[in-house]
Amino acid sequence: MEDEPTVDLKKERELAAAIKQLPQQTESSRDLWPEIAARLPKQDTKVYTPRWIPWSIAATLAISFSSAFYSWKNLQTAQRVYADSQRVLSAKQVIPLQIKAMELEYGLAKSALITQIGLNSSHTNSDLLSEVKSHLLIIEQATKELKAAIVKQPDNPGLPKLLKATYQQELTVLSQLAKLNQDVFSEEKI
């Protein structure tokens, strides 16, 4: 076996007791700082600022401001594109609603005229009725074609106007037939 240090427990206890009896803080009998300062080398301390630091700060600020500016410009462009797309989208949604409203208004007027014509149809010339029906079929076919064209070209503002004019033309034909029937019926009563 190698030489192992032997531990004397009695000496260890005496040492621990002596340490406990020492004061927690002690003051030096003399000031040590002047000796420490004398040993330090005599050099003037200079604040060293590398030459590239002001340039890096300027470049960082330039990059920050330019990225903020371009972000702002891109936001403006995105908002403008979004607003334009909403306008186009709303126009595409408004046109079918306008057509439905037009059809409803036209349907009410047409049903009133057809009811009036139906009441007096026994007094109307059959040749005249067949001719009016052929004209109404032509107008109805034109109406269907206009509706299909509006679905294909919703941006064309002339098509809804043309559809409205076609509805007006059909109502005019029906109104004239109703008036003619009314006049014939009135003459027969007299």
PDB file of N, CA and C in Angstrom, residues 20-109:
ATOM      1  N   LYS A  20     -13.676  28.959  14.324  1.00  0.00           N
ATOM      2  CA  LYS A  20     -14.935  29.545  14.779  1.00  0.00           C
ATOM      3  C   LYS A  20     -14.697  30.709  15.735  1.00  0.00           C
ATOM      4  N   GLN A  21     -13.607  30.692  16.418  1.00  0.00           N
ATOM      5  CA  GLN A  21     -13.325  31.762  17.372  1.00  0.00           C
ATOM      6  C   GLN A  21     -12.776  33.015  16.696  1.00  0.00           C
ATOM      7  N   LEU A  22     -12.354  32.910  15.453  1.00  0.00           N
ATOM      8  CA  LEU A  22     -11.829  34.081  14.743  1.00  0.00           C
ATOM      9  C   LEU A  22     -12.971  35.052  14.439  1.00  0.00           C
ATOM     10  N   PRO A  23     -12.684  36.374  14.370  1.00  0.00           N
ATOM     11  CA  PRO A  23     -13.732  37.341  14.038  1.00  0.00           C
ATOM     12  C   PRO A  23     -14.149  37.202  12.560  1.00  0.00           C
ATOM     13  N   GLN A  24     -15.392  37.568  12.270  1.00  0.00           N
ATOM     14  CA  GLN A  24     -15.925  37.465  10.903  1.00  0.00           C
ATOM     15  C   GLN A  24     -15.216  38.432   9.956  1.00  0.00           C
ATOM     16  N   GLN A  25     -14.931  39.631  10.373  1.00  0.00           N
ATOM     17  CA  GLN A  25     -14.254  40.618   9.537  1.00  0.00           C
ATOM     18  C   GLN A  25     -13.059  41.166  10.305  1.00  0.00           C
ATOM     19  N   THR A  26     -12.036  41.477   9.529  1.00  0.00           N
ATOM     20  CA  THR A  26     -10.862  42.105  10.138  1.00  0.00           C
ATOM     21  C   THR A  26     -10.479  43.307   9.315  1.00  0.00           C
ATOM     22  N   GLU A  27      -9.922  44.265   9.967  1.00  0.00           N
ATOM     23  CA  GLU A  27      -9.470  45.448   9.248  1.00  0.00           C
ATOM     24  C   GLU A  27      -7.960  45.397   9.166  1.00  0.00           C
ATOM     25  N   SER A  28      -7.496  45.806   8.010  1.00  0.00           N
ATOM     26  CA  SER A  28      -6.049  45.803   7.799  1.00  0.00           C
ATOM     27  C   SER A  28      -5.433  46.953   8.589  1.00  0.00           C
ATOM     28  N   SER A  29      -4.251  46.723   9.023  1.00  0.00           N
ATOM     29  CA  SER A  29      -3.576  47.754   9.810  1.00  0.00           C
ATOM     30  C   SER A  29      -3.106  48.902   8.927  1.00  0.00           C
ATOM     31  N   ARG A  30      -2.987  48.680   7.653  1.00  0.00           N
ATOM     32  CA  ARG A  30      -2.561  49.730   6.722  1.00  0.00           C
ATOM     33  C   ARG A  30      -3.379  49.631   5.435  1.00  0.00           C
ATOM     34  N   ASP A  31      -3.422  50.713   4.631  1.00  0.00           N
ATOM     35  CA  ASP A  31      -4.157  50.763   3.368  1.00  0.00           C
ATOM     36  C   ASP A  31      -3.303  50.139   2.275  1.00  0.00           C
ATOM     37  N   LEU A  32      -3.850  49.141   1.609  1.00  0.00           N
ATOM     38  CA  LEU A  32      -3.092  48.418   0.591  1.00  0.00           C
ATOM     39  C   LEU A  32      -3.219  49.038  -0.806  1.00  0.00           C
ATOM     40  N   TRP A  33      -4.152  49.919  -1.036  1.00  0.00           N
ATOM     41  CA  TRP A  33      -4.393  50.450  -2.379  1.00  0.00           C
ATOM     42  C   TRP A  33      -3.235  51.267  -2.927  1.00  0.00           C
ATOM     43  N   PRO A  34      -2.551  52.050  -2.189  1.00  0.00           N
ATOM     44  CA  PRO A  34      -1.429  52.797  -2.779  1.00  0.00           C
ATOM     45  C   PRO A  34      -0.347  51.868  -3.313  1.00  0.00           C
ATOM     46  N   GLU A  35      -0.109  50.772  -2.639  1.00  0.00           N
ATOM     47  CA  GLU A  35       0.893  49.822  -3.141  1.00  0.00           C
ATOM     48  C   GLU A  35       0.413  49.169  -4.434  1.00  0.00           C
ATOM     49  N   ILE A  36      -0.879  48.841  -4.484  1.00  0.00           N
ATOM     50  CA  ILE A  36      -1.428  48.210  -5.694  1.00  0.00           C
ATOM     51  C   ILE A  36      -1.345  49.193  -6.856  1.00  0.00           C
ATOM     52  N   ALA A  37      -1.706  50.450  -6.639  1.00  0.00           N
ATOM     53  CA  ALA A  37      -1.669  51.464  -7.692  1.00  0.00           C
ATOM     54  C   ALA A  37      -0.254  51.704  -8.173  1.00  0.00           C
ATOM     55  N   ALA A  38       0.715  51.617  -7.284  1.00  0.00           N
ATOM     56  CA  ALA A  38       2.115  51.836  -7.671  1.00  0.00           C
ATOM     57  C   ALA A  38       2.616  50.711  -8.556  1.00  0.00           C
ATOM     58  N   ARG A  39       2.124  49.550  -8.381  1.00  0.00           N
ATOM     59  CA  ARG A  39       2.566  48.407  -9.184  1.00  0.00           C
ATOM     60  C   ARG A  39       1.937  48.411 -10.588  1.00  0.00           C
ATOM     61  N   LEU A  40       0.801  49.095 -10.775  1.00  0.00           N
ATOM     62  CA  LEU A  40       0.142  49.127 -12.092  1.00  0.00           C
ATOM     63  C   LEU A  40       0.973  49.935 -13.067  1.00  0.00           C
ATOM     64  N   PRO A  41       1.004  49.548 -14.361  1.00  0.00           N
ATOM     65  CA  PRO A  41       1.767  50.317 -15.339  1.00  0.00           C
ATOM     66  C   PRO A  41       1.120  51.678 -15.568  1.00  0.00           C
ATOM     67  N   LYS A  42       1.935  52.678 -15.808  1.00  0.00           N
ATOM     68  CA  LYS A  42       1.446  54.037 -16.021  1.00  0.00           C
ATOM     69  C   LYS A  42       1.045  54.210 -17.484  1.00  0.00           C
ATOM     70  N   GLN A  43      -0.242  54.144 -17.781  1.00  0.00           N
ATOM     71  CA  GLN A  43      -0.748  54.357 -19.144  1.00  0.00           C
ATOM     72  C   GLN A  43      -2.000  55.216 -19.055  1.00  0.00           C
ATOM     73  N   ASP A  44      -2.115  56.102 -20.043  1.00  0.00           N
ATOM     74  CA  ASP A  44      -3.348  56.870 -20.138  1.00  0.00           C
ATOM     75  C   ASP A  44      -4.387  55.981 -20.817  1.00  0.00           C
ATOM     76  N   THR A  45      -5.546  55.948 -20.256  1.00  0.00           N
ATOM     77  CA  THR A  45      -6.600  55.146 -20.879  1.00  0.00           C
ATOM     78  C   THR A  45      -7.294  55.998 -21.929  1.00  0.00           C
ATOM     79  N   LYS A  46      -7.416  55.444 -23.112  1.00  0.00           N
ATOM     80  CA  LYS A  46      -8.089  56.118 -24.220  1.00  0.00           C
ATOM     81  C   LYS A  46      -9.348  55.322 -24.555  1.00  0.00           C
ATOM     82  N   VAL A  47     -10.357  56.065 -24.894  1.00  0.00           N
ATOM     83  CA  VAL A  47     -11.562  55.411 -25.378  1.00  0.00           C
ATOM     84  C   VAL A  47     -11.329  55.121 -26.844  1.00  0.00           C
ATOM     85  N   TYR A  48     -11.331  53.873 -27.165  1.00  0.00           N
ATOM     86  CA  TYR A  48     -11.070  53.479 -28.548  1.00  0.00           C
ATOM     87  C   TYR A  48     -12.394  53.229 -29.247  1.00  0.00           C
ATOM     88  N   THR A  49     -12.654  53.982 -30.296  1.00  0.00           N
ATOM     89  CA  THR A  49     -13.839  53.797 -31.118  1.00  0.00           C
ATOM     90  C   THR A  49     -13.371  53.427 -32.508  1.00  0.00           C
ATOM     91  N   PRO A  50     -13.665  52.235 -32.916  1.00  0.00           N
ATOM     92  CA  PRO A  50     -13.259  51.867 -34.274  1.00  0.00           C
ATOM     93  C   PRO A  50     -13.909  52.793 -35.297  1.00  0.00           C
ATOM     94  N   ARG A  51     -13.230  53.017 -36.393  1.00  0.00           N
ATOM     95  CA  ARG A  51     -13.723  53.942 -37.421  1.00  0.00           C
ATOM     96  C   ARG A  51     -14.985  53.429 -38.112  1.00  0.00           C
ATOM     97  N   TRP A  52     -15.202  52.157 -38.093  1.00  0.00           N
ATOM     98  CA  TRP A  52     -16.350  51.603 -38.817  1.00  0.00           C
ATOM     99  C   TRP A  52     -17.649  51.705 -38.029  1.00  0.00           C
ATOM    100  N   ILE A  53     -17.621  51.981 -36.732  1.00  0.00           N
ATOM    101  CA  ILE A  53     -18.849  52.017 -35.933  1.00  0.00           C
ATOM    102  C   ILE A  53     -19.797  53.132 -36.394  1.00  0.00           C
ATOM    103  N   PRO A  54     -19.363  54.388 -36.611  1.00  0.00           N
ATOM    104  CA  PRO A  54     -20.315  55.397 -37.099  1.00  0.00           C
ATOM    105  C   PRO A  54     -20.909  55.020 -38.459  1.00  0.00           C
ATOM    106  N   TRP A  55     -20.053  54.428 -39.310  1.00  0.00           N
ATOM    107  CA  TRP A  55     -20.571  54.016 -40.623  1.00  0.00           C
ATOM    108  C   TRP A  55     -21.595  52.894 -40.475  1.00  0.00           C
ATOM    109  N   SER A  56     -21.372  51.974 -39.578  1.00  0.00           N
ATOM    110  CA  SER A  56     -22.327  50.872 -39.404  1.00  0.00           C
ATOM    111  C   SER A  56     -23.643  51.381 -38.823  1.00  0.00           C
ATOM    112  N   ILE A  57     -23.562  52.365 -37.929  1.00  0.00           N
ATOM    113  CA  ILE A  57     -24.789  52.950 -37.380  1.00  0.00           C
ATOM    114  C   ILE A  57     -25.563  53.673 -38.480  1.00  0.00           C
ATOM    115  N   ALA A  58     -24.858  54.428 -39.313  1.00  0.00           N
ATOM    116  CA  ALA A  58     -25.520  55.139 -40.419  1.00  0.00           C
ATOM    117  C   ALA A  58     -26.145  54.146 -41.394  1.00  0.00           C
ATOM    118  N   ALA A  59     -25.432  53.073 -41.704  1.00  0.00           N
ATOM    119  CA  ALA A  59     -25.969  52.068 -42.630  1.00  0.00           C
ATOM    120  C   ALA A  59     -27.188  51.376 -42.028  1.00  0.00           C
ATOM    121  N   THR A  60     -27.135  51.077 -40.748  1.00  0.00           N
ATOM    122  CA  THR A  60     -28.271  50.440 -40.077  1.00  0.00           C
ATOM    123  C   THR A  60     -29.495  51.342 -40.110  1.00  0.00           C
ATOM    124  N   LEU A  61     -29.299  52.628 -39.828  1.00  0.00           N
ATOM    125  CA  LEU A  61     -30.418  53.570 -39.885  1.00  0.00           C
ATOM    126  C   LEU A  61     -30.971  53.689 -41.300  1.00  0.00           C
ATOM    127  N   ALA A  62     -30.091  53.750 -42.294  1.00  0.00           N
ATOM    128  CA  ALA A  62     -30.546  53.850 -43.690  1.00  0.00           C
ATOM    129  C   ALA A  62     -31.356  52.617 -44.079  1.00  0.00           C
ATOM    130  N   ILE A  63     -30.872  51.448 -43.706  1.00  0.00           N
ATOM    131  CA  ILE A  63     -31.596  50.214 -44.031  1.00  0.00           C
ATOM    132  C   ILE A  63     -32.937  50.182 -43.303  1.00  0.00           C
ATOM    133  N   SER A  64     -32.954  50.594 -42.050  1.00  0.00           N
ATOM    134  CA  SER A  64     -34.199  50.591 -41.276  1.00  0.00           C
ATOM    135  C   SER A  64     -35.234  51.524 -41.894  1.00  0.00           C
ATOM    136  N   PHE A  65     -34.813  52.758 -42.217  1.00  0.00           N
ATOM    137  CA  PHE A  65     -35.752  53.708 -42.798  1.00  0.00           C
ATOM    138  C   PHE A  65     -36.220  53.270 -44.183  1.00  0.00           C
ATOM    139  N   SER A  66     -35.319  52.742 -44.988  1.00  0.00           N
ATOM    140  CA  SER A  66     -35.737  52.316 -46.330  1.00  0.00           C
ATOM    141  C   SER A  66     -36.668  51.113 -46.250  1.00  0.00           C
ATOM    142  N   SER A  67     -36.415  50.179 -45.349  1.00  0.00           N
ATOM    143  CA  SER A  67     -37.322  49.032 -45.233  1.00  0.00           C
ATOM    144  C   SER A  67     -38.679  49.468 -44.696  1.00  0.00           C
ATOM    145  N   ALA A  68     -38.697  50.432 -43.772  1.00  0.00           N
ATOM    146  CA  ALA A  68     -39.970  50.951 -43.274  1.00  0.00           C
ATOM    147  C   ALA A  68     -40.726  51.662 -44.393  1.00  0.00           C
ATOM    148  N   PHE A  69     -40.020  52.442 -45.208  1.00  0.00           N
ATOM    149  CA  PHE A  69     -40.658  53.146 -46.318  1.00  0.00           C
ATOM    150  C   PHE A  69     -41.230  52.163 -47.336  1.00  0.00           C
ATOM    151  N   TYR A  70     -40.441  51.162 -47.726  1.00  0.00           N
ATOM    152  CA  TYR A  70     -40.925  50.188 -48.707  1.00  0.00           C
ATOM    153  C   TYR A  70     -42.058  49.341 -48.145  1.00  0.00           C
ATOM    154  N   SER A  71     -42.023  49.048 -46.869  1.00  0.00           N
ATOM    155  CA  SER A  71     -43.133  48.320 -46.252  1.00  0.00           C
ATOM    156  C   SER A  71     -44.402  49.157 -46.301  1.00  0.00           C
ATOM    157  N   TRP A  72     -44.267  50.441 -46.008  1.00  0.00           N
ATOM    158  CA  TRP A  72     -45.420  51.330 -46.057  1.00  0.00           C
ATOM    159  C   TRP A  72     -45.975  51.420 -47.477  1.00  0.00           C
ATOM    160  N   LYS A  73     -45.078  51.554 -48.479  1.00  0.00           N
ATOM    161  CA  LYS A  73     -45.520  51.622 -49.881  1.00  0.00           C
ATOM    162  C   LYS A  73     -46.222  50.330 -50.294  1.00  0.00           C
ATOM    163  N   ASN A  74     -45.656  49.184 -49.893  1.00  0.00           N
ATOM    164  CA  ASN A  74     -46.279  47.903 -50.231  1.00  0.00           C
ATOM    165  C   ASN A  74     -47.637  47.759 -49.562  1.00  0.00           C
ATOM    166  N   LEU A  75     -47.766  48.261 -48.346  1.00  0.00           N
ATOM    167  CA  LEU A  75     -49.051  48.221 -47.664  1.00  0.00           C
ATOM    168  C   LEU A  75     -50.068  49.072 -48.413  1.00  0.00           C
ATOM    169  N   GLN A  76     -49.662  50.257 -48.850  1.00  0.00           N
ATOM    170  CA  GLN A  76     -50.560  51.122 -49.615  1.00  0.00           C
ATOM    171  C   GLN A  76     -51.006  50.439 -50.907  1.00  0.00           C
ATOM    172  N   THR A  77     -50.056  49.822 -51.602  1.00  0.00           N
ATOM    173  CA  THR A  77     -50.376  49.122 -52.848  1.00  0.00           C
ATOM    174  C   THR A  77     -51.319  47.962 -52.580  1.00  0.00           C
ATOM    175  N   ALA A  78     -51.051  47.201 -51.535  1.00  0.00           N
ATOM    176  CA  ALA A  78     -51.903  46.058 -51.206  1.00  0.00           C
ATOM    177  C   ALA A  78     -53.314  46.516 -50.851  1.00  0.00           C
ATOM    178  N   GLN A  79     -53.429  47.614 -50.117  1.00  0.00           N
ATOM    179  CA  GLN A  79     -54.749  48.125 -49.775  1.00  0.00           C
ATOM    180  C   GLN A  79     -55.493  48.603 -51.017  1.00  0.00           C
ATOM    181  N   ARG A  80     -54.778  49.241 -51.939  1.00  0.00           N
ATOM    182  CA  ARG A  80     -55.413  49.713 -53.167  1.00  0.00           C
ATOM    183  C   ARG A  80     -55.882  48.531 -54.020  1.00  0.00           C
ATOM    184  N   VAL A  81     -55.038  47.494 -54.136  1.00  0.00           N
ATOM    185  CA  VAL A  81     -55.413  46.307 -54.914  1.00  0.00           C
ATOM    186  C   VAL A  81     -56.606  45.616 -54.268  1.00  0.00           C
ATOM    187  N   TYR A  82     -56.603  45.534 -52.942  1.00  0.00           N
ATOM    188  CA  TYR A  82     -57.714  44.900 -52.233  1.00  0.00           C
ATOM    189  C   TYR A  82     -59.006  45.680 -52.456  1.00  0.00           C
ATOM    190  N   ALA A  83     -58.924  47.008 -52.369  1.00  0.00           N
ATOM    191  CA  ALA A  83     -60.110  47.837 -52.585  1.00  0.00           C
ATOM    192  C   ALA A  83     -60.624  47.683 -54.012  1.00  0.00           C
ATOM    193  N   ASP A  84     -59.712  47.644 -54.987  1.00  0.00           N
ATOM    194  CA  ASP A  84     -60.124  47.450 -56.378  1.00  0.00           C
ATOM    195  C   ASP A  84     -60.785  46.096 -56.563  1.00  0.00           C
ATOM    196  N   SER A  85     -60.230  45.063 -55.951  1.00  0.00           N
ATOM    197  CA  SER A  85     -60.819  43.727 -56.094  1.00  0.00           C
ATOM    198  C   SER A  85     -62.184  43.673 -55.422  1.00  0.00           C
ATOM    199  N   GLN A  86     -62.346  44.393 -54.310  1.00  0.00           N
ATOM    200  CA  GLN A  86     -63.643  44.429 -53.647  1.00  0.00           C
ATOM    201  C   GLN A  86     -64.666  45.142 -54.525  1.00  0.00           C
ATOM    202  N   ARG A  87     -64.237  46.222 -55.202  1.00  0.00           N
ATOM    203  CA  ARG A  87     -65.149  46.921 -56.096  1.00  0.00           C
ATOM    204  C   ARG A  87     -65.577  46.027 -57.243  1.00  0.00           C
ATOM    205  N   VAL A  88     -64.618  45.300 -57.824  1.00  0.00           N
ATOM    206  CA  VAL A  88     -64.943  44.398 -58.929  1.00  0.00           C
ATOM    207  C   VAL A  88     -65.834  43.283 -58.427  1.00  0.00           C
ATOM    208  N   LEU A  89     -65.501  42.741 -57.254  1.00  0.00           N
ATOM    209  CA  LEU A  89     -66.291  41.660 -56.684  1.00  0.00           C
ATOM    210  C   LEU A  89     -67.697  42.139 -56.377  1.00  0.00           C
ATOM    211  N   SER A  90     -67.809  43.333 -55.801  1.00  0.00           N
ATOM    212  CA  SER A  90     -69.128  43.834 -55.470  1.00  0.00           C
ATOM    213  C   SER A  90     -69.921  44.134 -56.742  1.00  0.00           C
ATOM    214  N   ALA A  91     -69.259  44.583 -57.806  1.00  0.00           N
ATOM    215  CA  ALA A  91     -69.963  44.816 -59.068  1.00  0.00           C
ATOM    216  C   ALA A  91     -70.481  43.499 -59.624  1.00  0.00           C
ATOM    217  N   LYS A  92     -69.680  42.442 -59.488  1.00  0.00           N
ATOM    218  CA  LYS A  92     -70.118  41.135 -59.971  1.00  0.00           C
ATOM    219  C   LYS A  92     -71.259  40.592 -59.127  1.00  0.00           C
ATOM    220  N   GLN A  93     -71.333  40.984 -57.866  1.00  0.00           N
ATOM    221  CA  GLN A  93     -72.421  40.540 -57.011  1.00  0.00           C
ATOM    222  C   GLN A  93     -73.650  41.422 -57.178  1.00  0.00           C
ATOM    223  N   VAL A  94     -73.453  42.694 -57.485  1.00  0.00           N
ATOM    224  CA  VAL A  94     -74.568  43.627 -57.597  1.00  0.00           C
ATOM    225  C   VAL A  94     -75.364  43.377 -58.869  1.00  0.00           C
ATOM    226  N   ILE A  95     -74.693  43.062 -59.954  1.00  0.00           N
ATOM    227  CA  ILE A  95     -75.388  42.879 -61.236  1.00  0.00           C
ATOM    228  C   ILE A  95     -76.439  41.776 -61.157  1.00  0.00           C
ATOM    229  N   PRO A  96     -76.125  40.579 -60.617  1.00  0.00           N
ATOM    230  CA  PRO A  96     -77.191  39.578 -60.500  1.00  0.00           C
ATOM    231  C   PRO A  96     -78.347  40.043 -59.618  1.00  0.00           C
ATOM    232  N   LEU A  97     -78.065  40.808 -58.576  1.00  0.00           N
ATOM    233  CA  LEU A  97     -79.140  41.319 -57.726  1.00  0.00           C
ATOM    234  C   LEU A  97     -79.996  42.328 -58.487  1.00  0.00           C
ATOM    235  N   GLN A  98     -79.347  43.162 -59.299  1.00  0.00           N
ATOM    236  CA  GLN A  98     -80.102  44.118 -60.106  1.00  0.00           C
ATOM    237  C   GLN A  98     -80.983  43.387 -61.113  1.00  0.00           C
ATOM    238  N   ILE A  99     -80.445  42.330 -61.703  1.00  0.00           N
ATOM    239  CA  ILE A  99     -81.220  41.559 -62.683  1.00  0.00           C
ATOM    240  C   ILE A  99     -82.412  40.900 -62.005  1.00  0.00           C
ATOM    241  N   LYS A 100     -82.203  40.339 -60.802  1.00  0.00           N
ATOM    242  CA  LYS A 100     -83.307  39.704 -60.072  1.00  0.00           C
ATOM    243  C   LYS A 100     -84.387  40.732 -59.744  1.00  0.00           C
ATOM    244  N   ALA A 101     -83.983  41.930 -59.307  1.00  0.00           N
ATOM    245  CA  ALA A 101     -84.956  42.981 -58.999  1.00  0.00           C
ATOM    246  C   ALA A 101     -85.710  43.396 -60.259  1.00  0.00           C
ATOM    247  N   MET A 102     -84.970  43.491 -61.379  1.00  0.00           N
ATOM    248  CA  MET A 102     -85.586  43.845 -62.655  1.00  0.00           C
ATOM    249  C   MET A 102     -86.593  42.768 -63.076  1.00  0.00           C
ATOM    250  N   GLU A 103     -86.208  41.495 -62.916  1.00  0.00           N
ATOM    251  CA  GLU A 103     -87.099  40.391 -63.283  1.00  0.00           C
ATOM    252  C   GLU A 103     -88.352  40.384 -62.415  1.00  0.00           C
ATOM    253  N   LEU A 104     -88.200  40.673 -61.130  1.00  0.00           N
ATOM    254  CA  LEU A 104     -89.342  40.702 -60.224  1.00  0.00           C
ATOM    255  C   LEU A 104     -90.307  41.811 -60.619  1.00  0.00           C
ATOM    256  N   GLU A 105     -89.781  42.993 -60.862  1.00  0.00           N
ATOM    257  CA  GLU A 105     -90.613  44.125 -61.270  1.00  0.00           C
ATOM    258  C   GLU A 105     -91.304  43.831 -62.602  1.00  0.00           C
ATOM    259  N   TYR A 106     -90.531  43.301 -63.535  1.00  0.00           N
ATOM    260  CA  TYR A 106     -91.073  42.958 -64.847  1.00  0.00           C
ATOM    261  C   TYR A 106     -92.132  41.859 -64.720  1.00  0.00           C
ATOM    262  N   GLY A 107     -91.841  40.846 -63.873  1.00  0.00           N
ATOM    263  CA  GLY A 107     -92.781  39.729 -63.707  1.00  0.00           C
ATOM    264  C   GLY A 107     -94.121  40.184 -63.158  1.00  0.00           C
ATOM    265  N   LEU A 108     -94.094  41.119 -62.194  1.00  0.00           N
ATOM    266  CA  LEU A 108     -95.346  41.639 -61.634  1.00  0.00           C
ATOM    267  C   LEU A 108     -96.149  42.396 -62.690  1.00  0.00           C
ATOM    268  N   ALA A 109     -95.472  43.248 -63.441  1.00  0.00           N
ATOM    269  CA  ALA A 109     -96.169  44.015 -64.484  1.00  0.00           C
ATOM    270  C   ALA A 109     -96.691  43.089 -65.576  1.00  0.00           C
TER     271      ALA A 109
END
